[in-house]
Structure formats: C-alpha cells, structure tokens
Coordinates of C-alpha atoms in Angstrom, one line a residue:
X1 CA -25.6 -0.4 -4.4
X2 CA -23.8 -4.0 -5.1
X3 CA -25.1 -7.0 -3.8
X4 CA -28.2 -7.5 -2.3
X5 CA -28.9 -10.3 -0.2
X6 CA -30.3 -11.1 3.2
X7 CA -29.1 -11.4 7.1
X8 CA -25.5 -11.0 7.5
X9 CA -24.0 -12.6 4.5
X10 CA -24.6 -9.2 3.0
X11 CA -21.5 -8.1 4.9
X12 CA -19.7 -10.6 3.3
X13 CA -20.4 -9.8 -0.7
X14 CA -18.6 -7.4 -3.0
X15 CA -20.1 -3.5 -3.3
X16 CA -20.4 -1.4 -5.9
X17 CA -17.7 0.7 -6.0
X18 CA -14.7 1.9 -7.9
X19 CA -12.3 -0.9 -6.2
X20 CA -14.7 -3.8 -7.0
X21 CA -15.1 -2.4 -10.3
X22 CA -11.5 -2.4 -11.4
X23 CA -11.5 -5.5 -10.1
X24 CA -14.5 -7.6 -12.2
X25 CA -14.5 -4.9 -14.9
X26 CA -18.4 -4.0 -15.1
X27 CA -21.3 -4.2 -12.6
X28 CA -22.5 -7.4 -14.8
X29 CA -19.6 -9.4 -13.8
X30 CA -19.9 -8.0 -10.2
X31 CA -23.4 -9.1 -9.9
X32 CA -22.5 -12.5 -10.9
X33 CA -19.7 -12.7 -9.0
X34 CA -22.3 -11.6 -6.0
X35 CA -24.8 -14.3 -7.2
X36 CA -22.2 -17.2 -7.3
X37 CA -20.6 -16.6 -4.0
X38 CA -24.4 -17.3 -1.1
X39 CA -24.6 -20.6 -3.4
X40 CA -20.1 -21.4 -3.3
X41 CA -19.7 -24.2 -1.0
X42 CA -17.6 -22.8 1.4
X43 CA -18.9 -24.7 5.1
X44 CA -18.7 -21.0 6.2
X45 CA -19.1 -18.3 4.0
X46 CA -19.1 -16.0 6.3
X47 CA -15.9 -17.9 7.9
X48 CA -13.7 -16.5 4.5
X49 CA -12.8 -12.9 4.7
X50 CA -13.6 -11.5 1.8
X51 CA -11.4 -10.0 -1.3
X52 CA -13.5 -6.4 -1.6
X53 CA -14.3 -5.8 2.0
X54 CA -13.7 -2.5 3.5
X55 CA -12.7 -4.3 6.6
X56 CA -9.9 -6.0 4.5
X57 CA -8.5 -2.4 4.1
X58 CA -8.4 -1.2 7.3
X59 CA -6.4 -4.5 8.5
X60 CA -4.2 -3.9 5.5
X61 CA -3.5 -0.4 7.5
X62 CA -2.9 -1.9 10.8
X63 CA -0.6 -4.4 9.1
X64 CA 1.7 -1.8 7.5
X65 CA 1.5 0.4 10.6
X66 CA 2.8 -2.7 12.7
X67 CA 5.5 -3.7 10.3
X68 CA 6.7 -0.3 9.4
X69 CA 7.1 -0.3 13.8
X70 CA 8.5 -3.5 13.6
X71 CA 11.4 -2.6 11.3
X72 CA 12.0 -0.2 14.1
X73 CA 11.6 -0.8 17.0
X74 CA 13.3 -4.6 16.9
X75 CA 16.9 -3.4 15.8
X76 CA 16.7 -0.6 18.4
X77 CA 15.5 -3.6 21.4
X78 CA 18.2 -6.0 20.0
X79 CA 21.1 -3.5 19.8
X80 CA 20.2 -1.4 22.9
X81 CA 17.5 -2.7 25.4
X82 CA 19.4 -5.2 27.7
X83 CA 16.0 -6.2 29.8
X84 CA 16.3 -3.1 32.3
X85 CA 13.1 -1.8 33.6
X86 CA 13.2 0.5 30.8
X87 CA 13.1 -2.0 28.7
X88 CA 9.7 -3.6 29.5
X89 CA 7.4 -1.2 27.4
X90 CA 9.6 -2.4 24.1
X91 CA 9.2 -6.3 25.6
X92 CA 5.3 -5.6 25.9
X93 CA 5.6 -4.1 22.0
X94 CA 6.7 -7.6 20.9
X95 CA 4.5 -10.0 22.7
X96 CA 1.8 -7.7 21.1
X97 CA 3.1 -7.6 17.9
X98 CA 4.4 -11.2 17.6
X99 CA 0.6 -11.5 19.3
X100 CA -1.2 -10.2 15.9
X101 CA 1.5 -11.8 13.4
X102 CA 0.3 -15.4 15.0
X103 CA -3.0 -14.2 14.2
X104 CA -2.3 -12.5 10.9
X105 CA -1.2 -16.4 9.7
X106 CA -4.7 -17.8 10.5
X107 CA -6.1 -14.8 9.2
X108 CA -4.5 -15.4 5.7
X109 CA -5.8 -19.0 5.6
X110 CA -9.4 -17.1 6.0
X111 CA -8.6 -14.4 3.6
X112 CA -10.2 -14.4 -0.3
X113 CA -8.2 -14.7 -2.6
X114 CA -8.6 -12.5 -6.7
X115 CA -7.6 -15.2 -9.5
X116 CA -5.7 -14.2 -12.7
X117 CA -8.1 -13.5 -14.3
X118 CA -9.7 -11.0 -12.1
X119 CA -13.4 -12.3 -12.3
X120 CA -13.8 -15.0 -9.8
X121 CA -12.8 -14.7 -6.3
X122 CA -11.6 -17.8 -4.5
X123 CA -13.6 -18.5 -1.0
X124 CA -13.3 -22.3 -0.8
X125 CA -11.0 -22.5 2.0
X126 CA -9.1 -25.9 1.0
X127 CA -8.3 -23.5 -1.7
X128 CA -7.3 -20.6 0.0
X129 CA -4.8 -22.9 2.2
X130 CA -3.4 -24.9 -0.8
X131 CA -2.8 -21.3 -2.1
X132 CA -1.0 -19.7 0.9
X133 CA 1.1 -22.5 1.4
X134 CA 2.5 -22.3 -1.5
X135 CA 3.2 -18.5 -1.6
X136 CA 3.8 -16.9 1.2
X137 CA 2.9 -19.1 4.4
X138 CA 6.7 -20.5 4.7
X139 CA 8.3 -16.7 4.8
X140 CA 5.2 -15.3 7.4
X141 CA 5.4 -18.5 9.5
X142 CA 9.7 -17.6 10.2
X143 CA 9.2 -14.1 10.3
X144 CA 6.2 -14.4 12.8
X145 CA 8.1 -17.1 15.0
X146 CA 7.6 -16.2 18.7
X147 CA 10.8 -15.4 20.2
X148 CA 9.6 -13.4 22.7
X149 CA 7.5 -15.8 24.0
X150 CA 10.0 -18.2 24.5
X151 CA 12.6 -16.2 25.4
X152 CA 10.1 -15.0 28.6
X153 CA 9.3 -19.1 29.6
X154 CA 13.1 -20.0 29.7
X155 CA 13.4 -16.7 31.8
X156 CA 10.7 -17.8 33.9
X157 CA 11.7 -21.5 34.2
X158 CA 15.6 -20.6 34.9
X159 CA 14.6 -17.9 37.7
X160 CA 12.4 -20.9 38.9
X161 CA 14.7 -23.7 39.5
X162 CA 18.0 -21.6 40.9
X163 CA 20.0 -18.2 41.0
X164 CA 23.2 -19.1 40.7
X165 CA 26.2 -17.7 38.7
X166 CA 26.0 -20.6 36.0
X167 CA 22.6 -20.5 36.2
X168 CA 22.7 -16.8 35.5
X169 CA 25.4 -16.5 32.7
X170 CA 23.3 -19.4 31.0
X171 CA 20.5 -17.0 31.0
X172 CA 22.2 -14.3 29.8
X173 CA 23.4 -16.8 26.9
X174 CA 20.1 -18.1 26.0
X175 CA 18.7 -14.0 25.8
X176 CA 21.8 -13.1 23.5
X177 CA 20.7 -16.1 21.4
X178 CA 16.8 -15.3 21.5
X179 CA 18.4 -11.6 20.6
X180 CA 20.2 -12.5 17.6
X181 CA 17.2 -14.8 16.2
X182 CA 14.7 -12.5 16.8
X183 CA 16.5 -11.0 13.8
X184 CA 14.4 -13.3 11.8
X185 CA 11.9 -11.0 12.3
X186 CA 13.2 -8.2 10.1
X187 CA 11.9 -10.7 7.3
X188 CA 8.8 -8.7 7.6
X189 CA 10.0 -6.0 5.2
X190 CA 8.5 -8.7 2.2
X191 CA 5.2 -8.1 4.4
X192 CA 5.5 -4.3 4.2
X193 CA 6.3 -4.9 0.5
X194 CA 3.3 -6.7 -0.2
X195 CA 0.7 -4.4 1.3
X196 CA 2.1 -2.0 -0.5
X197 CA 1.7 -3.7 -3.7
X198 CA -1.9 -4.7 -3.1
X199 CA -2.5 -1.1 -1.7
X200 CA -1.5 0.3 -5.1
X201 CA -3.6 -2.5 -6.8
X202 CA -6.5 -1.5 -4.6
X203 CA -6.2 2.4 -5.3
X204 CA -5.4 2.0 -8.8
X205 CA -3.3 5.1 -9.0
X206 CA -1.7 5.7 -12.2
X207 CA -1.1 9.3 -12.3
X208 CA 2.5 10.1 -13.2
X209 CA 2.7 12.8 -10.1
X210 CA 1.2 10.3 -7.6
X211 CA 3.3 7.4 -9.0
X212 CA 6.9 9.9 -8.9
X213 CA 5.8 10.5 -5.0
X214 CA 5.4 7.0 -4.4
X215 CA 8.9 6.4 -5.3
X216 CA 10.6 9.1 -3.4
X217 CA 9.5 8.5 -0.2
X218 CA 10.0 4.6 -0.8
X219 CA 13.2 5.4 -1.7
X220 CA 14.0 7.9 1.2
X221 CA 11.9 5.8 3.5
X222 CA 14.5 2.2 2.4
X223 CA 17.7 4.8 2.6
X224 CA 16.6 6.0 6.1
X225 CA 15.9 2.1 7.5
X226 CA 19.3 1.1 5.9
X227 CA 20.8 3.8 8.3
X228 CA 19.1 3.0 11.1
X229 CA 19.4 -0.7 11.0
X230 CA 23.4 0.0 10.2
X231 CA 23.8 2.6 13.3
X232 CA 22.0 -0.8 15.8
X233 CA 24.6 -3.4 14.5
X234 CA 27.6 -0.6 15.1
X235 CA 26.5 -0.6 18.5
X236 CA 25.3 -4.3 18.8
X237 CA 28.6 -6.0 17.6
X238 CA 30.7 -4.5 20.5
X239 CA 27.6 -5.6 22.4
X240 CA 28.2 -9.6 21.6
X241 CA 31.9 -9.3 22.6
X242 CA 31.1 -7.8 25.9
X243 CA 32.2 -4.1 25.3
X244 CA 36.1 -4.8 24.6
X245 CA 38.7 -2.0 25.4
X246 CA 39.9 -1.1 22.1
X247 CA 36.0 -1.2 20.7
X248 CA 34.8 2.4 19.7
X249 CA 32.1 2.4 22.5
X250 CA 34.8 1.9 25.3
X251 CA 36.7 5.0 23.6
X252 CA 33.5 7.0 23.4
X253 CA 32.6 6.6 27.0
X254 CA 29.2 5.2 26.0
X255 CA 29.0 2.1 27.8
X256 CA 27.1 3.6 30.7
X257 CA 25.0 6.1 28.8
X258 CA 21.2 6.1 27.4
X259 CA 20.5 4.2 25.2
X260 CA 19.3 7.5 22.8
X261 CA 22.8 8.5 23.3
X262 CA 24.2 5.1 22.1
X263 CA 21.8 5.1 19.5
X264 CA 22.9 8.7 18.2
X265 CA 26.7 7.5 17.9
X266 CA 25.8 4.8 16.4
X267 CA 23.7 6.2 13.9
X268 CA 26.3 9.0 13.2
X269 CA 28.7 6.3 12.8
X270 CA 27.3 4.5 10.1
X271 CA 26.0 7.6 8.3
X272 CA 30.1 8.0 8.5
X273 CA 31.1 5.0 7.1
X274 CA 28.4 4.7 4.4
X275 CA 29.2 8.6 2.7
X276 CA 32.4 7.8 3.2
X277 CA 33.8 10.9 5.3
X278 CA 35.5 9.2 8.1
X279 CA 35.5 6.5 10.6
X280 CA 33.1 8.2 12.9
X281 CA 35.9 8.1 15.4
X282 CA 39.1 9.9 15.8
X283 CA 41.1 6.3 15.8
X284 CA 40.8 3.2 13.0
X285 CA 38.5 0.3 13.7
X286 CA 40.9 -2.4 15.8
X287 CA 39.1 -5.4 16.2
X288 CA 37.9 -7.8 13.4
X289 CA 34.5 -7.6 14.0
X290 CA 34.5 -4.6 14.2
X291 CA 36.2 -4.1 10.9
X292 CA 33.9 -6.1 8.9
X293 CA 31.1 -3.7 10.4
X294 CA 33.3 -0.8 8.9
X295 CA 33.6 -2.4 5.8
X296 CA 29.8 -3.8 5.4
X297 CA 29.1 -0.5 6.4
X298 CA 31.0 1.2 3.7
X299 CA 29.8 -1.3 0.8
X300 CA 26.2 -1.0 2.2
X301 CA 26.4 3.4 1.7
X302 CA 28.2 2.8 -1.7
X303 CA 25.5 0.9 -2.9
X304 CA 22.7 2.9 -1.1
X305 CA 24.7 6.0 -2.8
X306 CA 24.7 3.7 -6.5
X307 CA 20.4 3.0 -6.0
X308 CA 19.5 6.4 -5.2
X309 CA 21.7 7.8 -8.5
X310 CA 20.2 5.7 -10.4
X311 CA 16.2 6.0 -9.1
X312 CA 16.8 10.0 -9.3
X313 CA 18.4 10.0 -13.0
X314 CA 15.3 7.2 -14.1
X315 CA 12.8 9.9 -12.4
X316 CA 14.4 13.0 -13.5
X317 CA 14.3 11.2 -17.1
X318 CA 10.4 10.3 -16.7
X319 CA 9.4 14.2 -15.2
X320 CA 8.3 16.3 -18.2
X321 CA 9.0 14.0 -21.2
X322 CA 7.0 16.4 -23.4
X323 CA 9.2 19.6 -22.6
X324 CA 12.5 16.7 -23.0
X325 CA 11.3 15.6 -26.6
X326 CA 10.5 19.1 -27.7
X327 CA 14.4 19.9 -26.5
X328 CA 15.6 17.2 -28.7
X329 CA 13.4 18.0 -31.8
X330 CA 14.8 21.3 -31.6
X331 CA 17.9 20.3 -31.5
X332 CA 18.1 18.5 -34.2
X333 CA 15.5 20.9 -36.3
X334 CA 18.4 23.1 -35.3
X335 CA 21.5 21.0 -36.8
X336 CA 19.5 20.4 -40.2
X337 CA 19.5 24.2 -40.6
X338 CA 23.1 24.3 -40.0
X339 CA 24.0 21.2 -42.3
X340 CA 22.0 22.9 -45.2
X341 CA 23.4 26.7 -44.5
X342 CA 20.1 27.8 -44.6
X343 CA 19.7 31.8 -44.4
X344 CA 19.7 33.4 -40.9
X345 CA 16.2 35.4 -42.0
X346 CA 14.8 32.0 -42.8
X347 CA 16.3 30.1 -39.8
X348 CA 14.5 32.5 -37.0
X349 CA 11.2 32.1 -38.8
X350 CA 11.5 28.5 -39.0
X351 CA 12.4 28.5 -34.7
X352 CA 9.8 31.1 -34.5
X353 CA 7.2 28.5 -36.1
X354 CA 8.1 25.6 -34.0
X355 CA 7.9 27.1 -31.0
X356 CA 4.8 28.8 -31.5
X357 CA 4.0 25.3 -33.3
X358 CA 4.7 23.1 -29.7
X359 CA 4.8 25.8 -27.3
X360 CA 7.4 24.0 -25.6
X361 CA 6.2 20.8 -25.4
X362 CA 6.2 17.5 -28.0
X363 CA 2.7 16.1 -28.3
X364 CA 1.9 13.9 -31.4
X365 CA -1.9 14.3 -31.1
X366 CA -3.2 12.4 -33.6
X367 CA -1.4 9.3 -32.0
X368 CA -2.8 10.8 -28.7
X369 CA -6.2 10.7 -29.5
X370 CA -5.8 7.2 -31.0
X371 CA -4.9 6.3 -27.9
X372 CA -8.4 7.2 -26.1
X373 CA -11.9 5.6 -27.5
X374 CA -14.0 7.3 -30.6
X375 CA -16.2 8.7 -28.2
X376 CA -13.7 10.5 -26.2
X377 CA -11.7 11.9 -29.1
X378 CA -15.4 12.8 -30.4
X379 CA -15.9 14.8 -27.0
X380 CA -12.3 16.4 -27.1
X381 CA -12.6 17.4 -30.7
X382 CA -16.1 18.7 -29.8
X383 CA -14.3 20.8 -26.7
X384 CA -11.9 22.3 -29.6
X385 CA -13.5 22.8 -32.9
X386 CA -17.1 22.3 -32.2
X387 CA -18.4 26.3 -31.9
X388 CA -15.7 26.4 -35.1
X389 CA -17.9 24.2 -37.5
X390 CA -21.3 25.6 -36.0
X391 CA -20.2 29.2 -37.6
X392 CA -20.2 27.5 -41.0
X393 CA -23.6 27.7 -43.0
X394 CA -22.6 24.2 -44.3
X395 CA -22.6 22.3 -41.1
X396 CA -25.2 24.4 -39.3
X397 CA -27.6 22.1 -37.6
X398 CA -26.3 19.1 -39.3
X399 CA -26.8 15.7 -38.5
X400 CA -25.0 15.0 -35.0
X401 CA -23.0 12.1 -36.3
X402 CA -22.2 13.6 -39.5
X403 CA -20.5 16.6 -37.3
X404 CA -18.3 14.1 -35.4
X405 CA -17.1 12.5 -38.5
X406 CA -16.1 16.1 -39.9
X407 CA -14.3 16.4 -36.2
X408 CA -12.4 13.3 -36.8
X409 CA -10.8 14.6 -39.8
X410 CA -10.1 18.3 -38.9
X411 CA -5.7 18.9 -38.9
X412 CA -4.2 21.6 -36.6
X413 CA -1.8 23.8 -38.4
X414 CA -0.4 27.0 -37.2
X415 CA 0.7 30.2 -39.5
X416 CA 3.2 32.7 -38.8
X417 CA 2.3 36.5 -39.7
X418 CA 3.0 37.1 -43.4
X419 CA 2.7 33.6 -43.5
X420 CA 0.3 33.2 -47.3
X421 CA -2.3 30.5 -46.1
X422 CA -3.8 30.4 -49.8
X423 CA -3.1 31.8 -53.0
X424 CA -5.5 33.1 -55.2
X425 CA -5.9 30.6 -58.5
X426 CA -4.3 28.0 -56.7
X427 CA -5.6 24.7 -56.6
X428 CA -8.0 24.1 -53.5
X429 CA -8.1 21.2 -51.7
X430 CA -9.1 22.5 -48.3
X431 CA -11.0 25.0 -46.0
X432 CA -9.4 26.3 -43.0
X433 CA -11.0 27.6 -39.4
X434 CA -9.3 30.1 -37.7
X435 CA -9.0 29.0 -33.9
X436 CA -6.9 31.9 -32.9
X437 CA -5.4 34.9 -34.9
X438 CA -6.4 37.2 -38.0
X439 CA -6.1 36.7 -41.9
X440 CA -6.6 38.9 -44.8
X441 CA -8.6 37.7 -47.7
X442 CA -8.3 40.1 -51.1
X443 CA -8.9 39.8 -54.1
X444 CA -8.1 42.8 -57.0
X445 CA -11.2 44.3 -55.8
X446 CA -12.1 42.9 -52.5
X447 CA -10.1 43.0 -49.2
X448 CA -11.6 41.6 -45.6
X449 CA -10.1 40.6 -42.7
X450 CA -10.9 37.6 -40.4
X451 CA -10.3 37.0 -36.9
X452 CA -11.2 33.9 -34.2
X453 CA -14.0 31.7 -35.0
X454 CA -14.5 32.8 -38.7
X455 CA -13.7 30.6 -41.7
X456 CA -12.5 30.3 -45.5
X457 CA -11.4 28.2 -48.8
X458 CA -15.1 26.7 -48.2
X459 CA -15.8 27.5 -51.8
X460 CA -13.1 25.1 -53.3
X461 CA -14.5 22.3 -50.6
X462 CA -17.7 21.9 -52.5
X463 CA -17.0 23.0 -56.1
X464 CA -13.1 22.1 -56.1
X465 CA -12.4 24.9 -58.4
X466 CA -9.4 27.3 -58.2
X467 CA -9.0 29.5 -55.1
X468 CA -10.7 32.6 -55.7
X469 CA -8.6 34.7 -53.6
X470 CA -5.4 34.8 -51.6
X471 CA -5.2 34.7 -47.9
X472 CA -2.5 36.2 -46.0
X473 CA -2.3 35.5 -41.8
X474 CA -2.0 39.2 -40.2
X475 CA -0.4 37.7 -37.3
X476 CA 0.1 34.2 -35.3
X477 CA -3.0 32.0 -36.9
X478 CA -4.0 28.8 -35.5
X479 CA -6.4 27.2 -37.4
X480 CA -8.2 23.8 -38.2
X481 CA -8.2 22.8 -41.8
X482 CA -10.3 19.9 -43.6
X483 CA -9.5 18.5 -46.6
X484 CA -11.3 18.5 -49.5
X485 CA -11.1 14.5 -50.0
X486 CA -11.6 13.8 -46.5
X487 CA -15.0 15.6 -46.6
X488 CA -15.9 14.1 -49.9
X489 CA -15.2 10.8 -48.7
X490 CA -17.2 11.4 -45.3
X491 CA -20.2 12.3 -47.5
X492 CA -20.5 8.8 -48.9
X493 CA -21.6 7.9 -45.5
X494 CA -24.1 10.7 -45.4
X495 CA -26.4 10.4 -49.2
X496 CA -28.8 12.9 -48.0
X497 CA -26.5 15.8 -46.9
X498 CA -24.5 14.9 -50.3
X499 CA -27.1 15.7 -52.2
X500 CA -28.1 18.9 -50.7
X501 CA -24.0 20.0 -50.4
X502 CA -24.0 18.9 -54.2
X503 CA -27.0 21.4 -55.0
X504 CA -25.2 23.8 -53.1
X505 CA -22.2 23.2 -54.8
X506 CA -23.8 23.7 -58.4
X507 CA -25.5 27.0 -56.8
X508 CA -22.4 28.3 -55.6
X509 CA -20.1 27.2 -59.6
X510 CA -23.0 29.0 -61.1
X511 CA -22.9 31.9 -59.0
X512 CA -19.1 32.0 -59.6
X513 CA -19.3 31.2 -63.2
X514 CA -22.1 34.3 -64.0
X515 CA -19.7 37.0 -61.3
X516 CA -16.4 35.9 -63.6
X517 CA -18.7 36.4 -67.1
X518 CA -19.8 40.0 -65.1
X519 CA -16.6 41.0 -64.3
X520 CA -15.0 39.8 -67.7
X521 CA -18.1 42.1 -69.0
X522 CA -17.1 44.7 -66.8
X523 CA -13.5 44.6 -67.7
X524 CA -14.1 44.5 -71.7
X525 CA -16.6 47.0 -71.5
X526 CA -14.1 49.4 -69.6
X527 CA -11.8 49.0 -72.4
X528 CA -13.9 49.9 -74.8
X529 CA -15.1 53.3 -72.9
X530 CA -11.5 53.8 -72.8
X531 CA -10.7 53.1 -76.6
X532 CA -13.7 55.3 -77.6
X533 CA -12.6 57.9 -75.4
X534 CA -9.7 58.2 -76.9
X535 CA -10.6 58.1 -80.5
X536 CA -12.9 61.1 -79.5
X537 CA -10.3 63.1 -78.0
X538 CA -8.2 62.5 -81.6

C-alpha cells in the first residue's frame, strides 16, 4: 500500500503507514505528495534520501548507538589511554567512528528534508544544502573534525624523519594537543539530542506513561554521563601536569595501575565531590588545578542535585493528576463544611456522596467528551447508556440518529441510599435510568422496586404533569437522567417521532386523567359505604 510506481524509484517514495500518515495527515495528501516527487526535478531522485524511508530509521539507530558510544568511550581514551598497545582497539574505535561522522555530513546534504507545514517534502538538493548549512552543518562539521586522523599522519611523519628526544617530546606535545581537541567531539551530545527529537516525532508517542519513562531514563542516563565525564577530567588534569607529587593520583598509588582502576578512583572521586561527602581522599586538593576540578566538580553535583529535584517534583506533580484534583476538591468540600458548622450526620453523607460521586478520582466528563469528536462521544455514550435507552418502550427501535442525540444529552448523577430521587406531586422535568443500584417507587397503593437497567419519571417526560409517585434509592444508585426540555427540544429535529411521542403522550394524560376520576370514584364511593354503614348501625 502507498505509492506505486515502477523500477527502483519505488524505493524511494513515501508508504502507507502510520509514520507517513502523521506526517501528510490523510492518504490523499500522501498520494500527492507520491505523485509530485517522480516528476520534482531533483538530477537524481534516487540520489536524495528520502524523509519516510525505513532505511532513514535504521541509520537514525546506528547514529544514536555511535554517539551514545562516543560520549563514552572518548573521555575514557583522552583521560586514560596514553597510546599503549592496549590502547589500539579504542584508536581503531575513532578512525571508525570519525570514519561514519565524515560520512554522516554528506549524508545530510542527501537527506529529505519535512517543511512546516508537514505536506511537502523537500528533495531538491540545492535546497537541502541551503538548508543544512544553515542549521546544523557548522556544529556537525566541528564535532566530526578528524583528529585522529591527523594526530596518526604527524605520528607517522615524526617517526619518519628522526627519533630523537626533541623529536620525541614534540610528539608527545602534539598527541596531548590532538587529546585535548579531540574534546570537540563531545559536541555530539546536540547529535544525540536531535535523533532523539526526531525519533519521538517519528513514533508519535503521546501516552503520559511512555512520555514519564522517556524522562527518567534521560534524566538518569544525562546524571550518569555527567559522572562519568567528571571522574575522566579528575584523572586527566593530573595527567596534563605530568602526575605531580602532591596530586591525588601520586598519593593513591595509581600512576602505574589499570586504567579500570584509575577510572574507578576517579569516578568515586567525583561522585564525592559532586554529593558533597568528602574530597574523595583522605588529604585536601593542593594544587590549583586541581582545585578548580574540586570546585567545578562540586558546582557541577549541586546543580545535577538542583535538575533532578526539580524534574522528579514536575513528574511527581504530572503522575495521577485525577487522584491530585480529587484530593484538593475534597479538601476544600471539606473546609466549606467546617466554615458553615454544618451537622456531623449531614457532613459524613455529604463525604460519603463524593466519594462514591468520583471514586477517587476528578474527571469533568462533559469537558472530557468535548474534548473527542461527535462520533466518538456518540460511540462512548453508546458503550454506557445504550442497552439503558433500548429497555425503554419509547426509544425501542428508534431512528439511529435520534438515539445518539438522546445520548448526547443524558447527565450522570449518583444517589445515596435513603437518598428521595423523586417525590410524588412534584413537578417533573426528567426521567432517570438506573445504571447501577435499586430504587423503590410507591405510591399510597402501589410499591415496586427497581434494580440495573430499569427506568422511571418517563411519564412526566411526555405529558409534563406532576410526578405520580415518589422514588426512594434502596441503596448506592447510579443513574442517567434526561431532561424533560432537552428531549423536547431534540424532538424538533425529529417531526415524525414527535408526533407519534405526542399521541403517546395524549394516550398516556388520558389514561392518567380516567385512573385519578377511578380512584377519586373509588375513594367517594368508600365514604359513602362507610357513612351508610354507620347510619344503619344507629
């Protein structure tokens, strides 16, 4: 599915899947996108590395993967591999690496670029060129300068011409000075940055779990890279001044040792400085570089200490908003009732009802479904209430549409047992369905209880007369109600089921109108039987 088009420029164009559409925003934008791009003027389509290409993702991989090794593997070389034998497998690791940066520059003058506006994608490559330049070409050009390389030819060149002891100490010099350039290269983190970024605009991920993940290990993963690039410069400071005597390596007795053992020092050493427990030595730091190590070190783990504070409290704040906001409601639900002395009996019901009301957790759901499309709400409000409105004669095989509108307008509402839902002679402007619990309708002469799924105060929706009974909730009742002006007001919408709900509704005022004449009948005739009875018995 996607593009179709012949030889292999098909490899080239956009697919149909759930990247490419986030990316257009419908298949009709992707298939012109996939119709423009055989006829762009490129000089070599198939030259330009397209935007949507599942190769594009699995260089994006490789990339990260050699930066993430990159940001450790160079502070480790600088700070502890001194061109030993040893050293040669972390020497072949940058000619490689510096290798595929090199390339990684041409690739990006090759790679599509998305516009704003997400629709077009830019293959023209004067384009793509004026674009890279002016973003990130300057910082990828300094971070992927070849230092190795050169550092290897001046090797070569000065073994070459002569050994001798200036010869050699300028060697040395000019590898301590490749060493501390090569630092340039830790500029890469803005590449690790920026797959990242496009990763998560590739993947699209917007849960709130997935998103909270992302952050901890991003900030555990930056945390763990600030120690370890702080434990290489404890060790590689002392290495530029040519191990002095009072320097803490000369007092640990690590000059001659591994470098995993100089590594672990060092690493223990910063983690010192930066919590802020000690030195990381039994004496003080002596020398002055050394001291401003101590004290960068300290600063660094203060603020390291500051950012991860402040990320935890922002994600502790985001994690369970709902159960947060329900807290706070409470709260001050809770204060009103003090501030207006209510009574004790009348303050548990009232935190009885909210918390069966919320069930610990805030949700304002009618701002929640407005927040999703007609059809959606339609389809959750169907999931909820739709077996509801089927049980009622009324809406029983109703027009589809007309069903959904009546959805639209149904209210939640929740009643605590002894709770009185209705009251018999009351006004009606409402009919309730009973979602969970039981109710008792009576009447003088009439009592029946109702459980899940049955219904009541329909009379009053259609004739709008008095409540003809009172209805009392036998226990925790949550139930949908619709309103009698709502549903009026939905009918205008719908002339034919009007009419037929106004027939009814003239059925069922007559049928009410002839039981209250009987039962007025009934009444007045048992008073008379009672009046004649007792003028016999005189």
């Amino acid at each position: 599915a996607g593009c179709s088009c012949p030889g292999l420029k098909a490899l080239f164009l956009p697919k149909l899947n759930k990247h490419s559409l986030y990316v257009y925003g419908s298949e009709g934008a992707l298939e012109r996108e996939c119709a423009r791009q055989p006829n762009e003027e490129t000089h070599s389509l198939l030259s330009v590395i397209q935007f949507q290409q599942l190769l594009k993702n699995y260089y994006i991989m490789v990339m990260v993967v050699m930066t993430f090794l990159n940001l450790i593997a160079i502070p480790i070389g600088i700070a502890f591999l001194d061109g030993s034998p040893s050293s040669r497998g972390f020497d072949a690791f940058n000619l490689a690496s510096d290798t595929i940066f090199i390339l990684d520059i041409g690739v990006n003058f090759r790679m599509g670029v998305i516009t704003d506006d997400s629709e077009v994608v830019i293959l023209n490559p004067k384009e793509i060129r004026n674009h890279y330049l002016k973003t990130w070409f300057a910082l990828d050009l300094i971070s992927a300068f070849p230092i190795d390389y050169l550092a290897l030819i001046i090797e070569k060149i000065e073994h070459q011409s002569d050994t001798t002891s200036y010869s050699a100490s300028k060697l040395v010099r000019i590898i301590m000075f490749a060493r501390i350039f090569s630092l340039v290269r830790l500029l890469r983190v803005s590449r690790l940055m920026r797959f990242f970024n496009e990763w998560e605009r590739v993947s699209n991920a917007n849960m709130e779990a997935v998103r909270l993940f992302i952050r901890i290990i991003c900030l555990f993963s930056m945390i763990l890279l600030l120690c370890h690039w702080n434990g290489c410069i404890q060790f590689f400071i002392p290495v530029l001044q040519n191990f002095p005597k009072d320097c803490w390596v000369v007092k640990e007795n690590l000059t001659n040792a591994s470098w995993v053992e100089q590594y672990s020092f060092g690493v223990f050493r910063a983690l010192s400085h930066m919590i802020g427990i000690s030195y990381g030595s039994v004496d003080p730091p002596t020398g002055e570089g050394e001291l401003w190590v101590v004290m960068t070190s300290m600063v660094s783990g203060a603020l390291m200490y500051t950012m991860m504070v402040a990320n935890v409290a922002a994600m502790m704040t985001n994690v369970d908003a709902p159960s947060k906001a329900y807290r706070n409601r409470f709260n001050y639900l809770e204060d009103y009732m003090t501030y207006r002395k209510l009574p004790r009996d009348l303050r548990t019901r009232i935190s009885n009802y909210y918390q069966a009301r919320h069930q610990g957790k805030w949700f304002d759901e009618s701002e929640i479904l407005n927040l999703v499309s007609k059809s959606l709400r339609e389809e959750i409000l169907n999931i909820l209430c739709a077996d509801l409105l089927n049980s009622v004669p009324i809406f029983k095989n109703r027009d589809i549409n007309f069903i959904n509108a009546v959805l639209l307008r149904l209210k939640y509402e929740v009643f605590q047992e002894g709770d009185i839902i209705i009251r018999q002679n009351a006004p009606g402007d409402r009919m309730f369905f009973i979602g969970h619990g039981k109710v008792l309708v009576e009447t003088p002469t009439f009592k029946k209880e109702l459980i899940d799924g049955d219904y009541f105060g329909e009379i009053c929706l259609l004739t709008k007369c008095k409540r003809t009974a009172t209805v009392r909730a036998l226990s925790l009742c949550k139930v949908f109600s619709l309103s009698s002006e709502c549903f009026w007001r939905i009918l205008q919408g719908f002339p034919e089921i009007k009419e037929e709900l106004e027939k009814t509704a003239r059925e069922r005022l007559l049928y009410l109108r002839e039981s209250q004449i009987k039962h007025e009948q009934q009444v007045l005739l048992k008073c008379v039987t009672k009046d004649t009875a007792g003028e016999t018995s005189v």
